[in-house]
Amino acid sequence: FPTFSLFFFFFSLLKPETAAVLKRTVEALMERGAVVRNLENLGERSLPYKISKHKERHRRGGYFLIDLEGPPSIVSTMMDHLGRDIDVIRRAFIKHPVSKTEECSGIIPVNYEDKLIAKRK
């Protein structure tokens, strides 16, 4: 599966409500076949501008980053799911580039006679 990061923020909540939002989000990801690798709290900050969402204006929000592996189809379903969540202000998926793995070409034979001659010179 490809690796994604889900970046989202929601308006300022008390700790129990924050835990509930995170739990809902992680459970929704796992129900859709994702494997959550890491959850990072980026802290609460002022938003870059006032954002109106769900008939409210927001100035501050809690920022979170979730690293996950899952099928590409998860992106559109989770964007819809998080769009309906009244606590989430913004959300975005970022696809990580696939790292190319190099195949081992085997052991390269070393000519020891050449090494000995090179040391004598």
PDB file of C-alpha atoms in Angstrom:
ATOM      1  CA  PHE A   1       0.000   0.000   0.000  1.00  0.00           C
ATOM      2  CA  PRO A   2       1.146   3.575  -0.550  1.00  0.00           C
ATOM      3  CA  THR A   3       2.088   5.693   2.438  1.00  0.00           C
ATOM      4  CA  PHE A   4       0.080   8.837   3.191  1.00  0.00           C
ATOM      5  CA  SER A   5       0.037  11.543   5.812  1.00  0.00           C
ATOM      6  CA  LEU A   6      -3.292  12.955   6.905  1.00  0.00           C
ATOM      7  CA  PHE A   7      -2.924  16.532   8.074  1.00  0.00           C
ATOM      8  CA  PHE A   8      -5.940  18.091   9.731  1.00  0.00           C
ATOM      9  CA  PHE A   9      -6.881  20.612  12.327  1.00  0.00           C
ATOM     10  CA  PHE A  10      -9.983  21.277  14.314  1.00  0.00           C
ATOM     11  CA  PHE A  11     -11.179  24.065  16.538  1.00  0.00           C
ATOM     12  CA  SER A  12      -9.940  24.322  20.100  1.00  0.00           C
ATOM     13  CA  LEU A  13     -11.433  21.647  22.301  1.00  0.00           C
ATOM     14  CA  LEU A  14     -10.969  20.388  25.822  1.00  0.00           C
ATOM     15  CA  LYS A  15      -8.786  17.306  26.172  1.00  0.00           C
ATOM     16  CA  PRO A  16     -11.628  14.722  26.346  1.00  0.00           C
ATOM     17  CA  GLU A  17     -13.185  16.107  23.138  1.00  0.00           C
ATOM     18  CA  THR A  18      -9.780  16.152  21.421  1.00  0.00           C
ATOM     19  CA  ALA A  19      -9.287  12.485  22.276  1.00  0.00           C
ATOM     20  CA  ALA A  20     -12.756  11.713  20.924  1.00  0.00           C
ATOM     21  CA  VAL A  21     -12.024  13.409  17.574  1.00  0.00           C
ATOM     22  CA  LEU A  22      -8.736  11.542  17.233  1.00  0.00           C
ATOM     23  CA  LYS A  23     -10.349   8.233  18.176  1.00  0.00           C
ATOM     24  CA  ARG A  24     -13.142   8.715  15.607  1.00  0.00           C
ATOM     25  CA  THR A  25     -10.616   9.583  12.907  1.00  0.00           C
ATOM     26  CA  VAL A  26      -8.253   6.668  13.601  1.00  0.00           C
ATOM     27  CA  GLU A  27     -11.145   4.192  13.842  1.00  0.00           C
ATOM     28  CA  ALA A  28     -12.546   5.435  10.522  1.00  0.00           C
ATOM     29  CA  LEU A  29      -9.126   5.003   8.901  1.00  0.00           C
ATOM     30  CA  MET A  30      -8.753   1.458  10.232  1.00  0.00           C
ATOM     31  CA  GLU A  31     -12.306   0.510   9.160  1.00  0.00           C
ATOM     32  CA  ARG A  32     -11.335   1.499   5.613  1.00  0.00           C
ATOM     33  CA  GLY A  33      -8.239  -0.711   5.610  1.00  0.00           C
ATOM     34  CA  ALA A  34      -5.524   1.721   6.670  1.00  0.00           C
ATOM     35  CA  VAL A  35      -2.656   0.904   8.993  1.00  0.00           C
ATOM     36  CA  VAL A  36      -1.908   3.876  11.234  1.00  0.00           C
ATOM     37  CA  ARG A  37       1.855   4.166  11.789  1.00  0.00           C
ATOM     38  CA  ASN A  38       2.120   7.384  13.797  1.00  0.00           C
ATOM     39  CA  LEU A  39      -0.011  10.116  15.327  1.00  0.00           C
ATOM     40  CA  GLU A  40       1.635  13.449  16.033  1.00  0.00           C
ATOM     41  CA  ASN A  41       0.190  16.403  17.903  1.00  0.00           C
ATOM     42  CA  LEU A  42       1.560  19.580  16.319  1.00  0.00           C
ATOM     43  CA  GLY A  43      -0.027  21.732  19.019  1.00  0.00           C
ATOM     44  CA  GLU A  44      -2.671  24.402  19.226  1.00  0.00           C
ATOM     45  CA  ARG A  45      -2.074  27.583  17.241  1.00  0.00           C
ATOM     46  CA  SER A  46      -3.767  30.567  15.763  1.00  0.00           C
ATOM     47  CA  LEU A  47      -5.142  29.798  12.330  1.00  0.00           C
ATOM     48  CA  PRO A  48      -3.539  31.678   9.423  1.00  0.00           C
ATOM     49  CA  TYR A  49      -6.876  33.434   8.879  1.00  0.00           C
ATOM     50  CA  LYS A  50     -10.403  33.274  10.272  1.00  0.00           C
ATOM     51  CA  ILE A  51     -12.182  30.199   8.972  1.00  0.00           C
ATOM     52  CA  SER A  52     -15.939  29.760   8.878  1.00  0.00           C
ATOM     53  CA  LYS A  53     -17.027  26.156   9.153  1.00  0.00           C
ATOM     54  CA  HIS A  54     -20.287  24.587  10.336  1.00  0.00           C
ATOM     55  CA  LYS A  55     -21.803  28.040  10.955  1.00  0.00           C
ATOM     56  CA  GLU A  56     -18.986  29.110  13.288  1.00  0.00           C
ATOM     57  CA  ARG A  57     -15.915  31.332  12.880  1.00  0.00           C
ATOM     58  CA  HIS A  58     -12.651  29.885  14.122  1.00  0.00           C
ATOM     59  CA  ARG A  59      -9.423  31.667  15.059  1.00  0.00           C
ATOM     60  CA  ARG A  60      -7.487  28.869  16.809  1.00  0.00           C
ATOM     61  CA  GLY A  61      -7.163  25.169  16.166  1.00  0.00           C
ATOM     62  CA  GLY A  62      -5.387  21.992  17.186  1.00  0.00           C
ATOM     63  CA  TYR A  63      -3.114  20.625  14.450  1.00  0.00           C
ATOM     64  CA  PHE A  64      -2.494  16.872  14.019  1.00  0.00           C
ATOM     65  CA  LEU A  65      -0.575  14.666  11.604  1.00  0.00           C
ATOM     66  CA  ILE A  66      -1.340  10.967  11.103  1.00  0.00           C
ATOM     67  CA  ASP A  67       1.048   8.762   9.117  1.00  0.00           C
ATOM     68  CA  LEU A  68      -0.700   5.784   7.572  1.00  0.00           C
ATOM     69  CA  GLU A  69      -0.498   3.125   4.903  1.00  0.00           C
ATOM     70  CA  GLY A  70      -3.605   2.280   2.964  1.00  0.00           C
ATOM     71  CA  PRO A  71      -5.254   1.877  -0.416  1.00  0.00           C
ATOM     72  CA  PRO A  72      -5.551   5.012  -2.573  1.00  0.00           C
ATOM     73  CA  SER A  73      -9.352   4.705  -2.436  1.00  0.00           C
ATOM     74  CA  ILE A  74      -9.197   5.688   1.236  1.00  0.00           C
ATOM     75  CA  VAL A  75      -8.414   9.314   0.366  1.00  0.00           C
ATOM     76  CA  SER A  76     -11.781  10.281  -1.138  1.00  0.00           C
ATOM     77  CA  THR A  77     -13.849   8.398   1.447  1.00  0.00           C
ATOM     78  CA  MET A  78     -11.918   9.917   4.352  1.00  0.00           C
ATOM     79  CA  MET A  79     -12.110  13.416   2.858  1.00  0.00           C
ATOM     80  CA  ASP A  80     -15.906  13.008   2.749  1.00  0.00           C
ATOM     81  CA  HIS A  81     -15.995  11.550   6.263  1.00  0.00           C
ATOM     82  CA  LEU A  82     -13.859  14.321   7.766  1.00  0.00           C
ATOM     83  CA  GLY A  83     -15.810  16.956   5.823  1.00  0.00           C
ATOM     84  CA  ARG A  84     -18.941  15.886   7.685  1.00  0.00           C
ATOM     85  CA  ASP A  85     -17.224  15.852  11.085  1.00  0.00           C
ATOM     86  CA  ILE A  86     -18.364  19.036  12.837  1.00  0.00           C
ATOM     87  CA  ASP A  87     -15.112  19.310  14.821  1.00  0.00           C
ATOM     88  CA  VAL A  88     -12.727  19.181  11.840  1.00  0.00           C
ATOM     89  CA  ILE A  89     -12.024  22.534  10.190  1.00  0.00           C
ATOM     90  CA  ARG A  90      -9.563  21.502   7.437  1.00  0.00           C
ATOM     91  CA  ARG A  91      -8.068  18.232   6.237  1.00  0.00           C
ATOM     92  CA  ALA A  92      -5.510  17.183   3.630  1.00  0.00           C
ATOM     93  CA  PHE A  93      -3.831  13.978   2.502  1.00  0.00           C
ATOM     94  CA  ILE A  94      -0.214  13.999   1.403  1.00  0.00           C
ATOM     95  CA  LYS A  95       1.164  11.010  -0.494  1.00  0.00           C
ATOM     96  CA  HIS A  96       4.722  10.072   0.378  1.00  0.00           C
ATOM     97  CA  PRO A  97       6.987   9.330  -2.575  1.00  0.00           C
ATOM     98  CA  VAL A  98       7.778   5.683  -3.063  1.00  0.00           C
ATOM     99  CA  SER A  99      11.355   5.000  -2.067  1.00  0.00           C
ATOM    100  CA  LYS A 100      13.175   2.888  -4.610  1.00  0.00           C
ATOM    101  CA  THR A 101      14.971  -0.084  -3.194  1.00  0.00           C
ATOM    102  CA  GLU A 102      18.203  -1.082  -4.831  1.00  0.00           C
ATOM    103  CA  GLU A 103      18.786  -4.722  -5.582  1.00  0.00           C
ATOM    104  CA  CYS A 104      21.986  -6.271  -4.398  1.00  0.00           C
ATOM    105  CA  SER A 105      24.270  -6.931  -7.364  1.00  0.00           C
ATOM    106  CA  GLY A 106      26.182  -9.545  -5.406  1.00  0.00           C
ATOM    107  CA  ILE A 107      29.747  -9.588  -4.252  1.00  0.00           C
ATOM    108  CA  ILE A 108      32.131  -7.785  -6.559  1.00  0.00           C
ATOM    109  CA  PRO A 109      35.295  -9.861  -6.961  1.00  0.00           C
ATOM    110  CA  VAL A 110      38.456  -8.124  -5.840  1.00  0.00           C
ATOM    111  CA  ASN A 111      41.746  -8.671  -7.626  1.00  0.00           C
ATOM    112  CA  TYR A 112      44.198  -8.927  -4.731  1.00  0.00           C
ATOM    113  CA  GLU A 113      47.251  -9.028  -7.025  1.00  0.00           C
ATOM    114  CA  ASP A 114      46.408  -5.527  -8.308  1.00  0.00           C
ATOM    115  CA  LYS A 115      46.046  -4.267  -4.727  1.00  0.00           C
ATOM    116  CA  LEU A 116      49.454  -5.665  -3.744  1.00  0.00           C
ATOM    117  CA  ILE A 117      51.139  -4.140  -6.799  1.00  0.00           C
ATOM    118  CA  ALA A 118      49.471  -0.772  -6.110  1.00  0.00           C
ATOM    119  CA  LYS A 119      50.805  -0.754  -2.507  1.00  0.00           C
ATOM    120  CA  ARG A 120      54.412  -1.415  -3.656  1.00  0.00           C
ATOM    121  CA  LYS A 121      54.479   1.609  -5.993  1.00  0.00           C
TER     122      LYS A 121
END
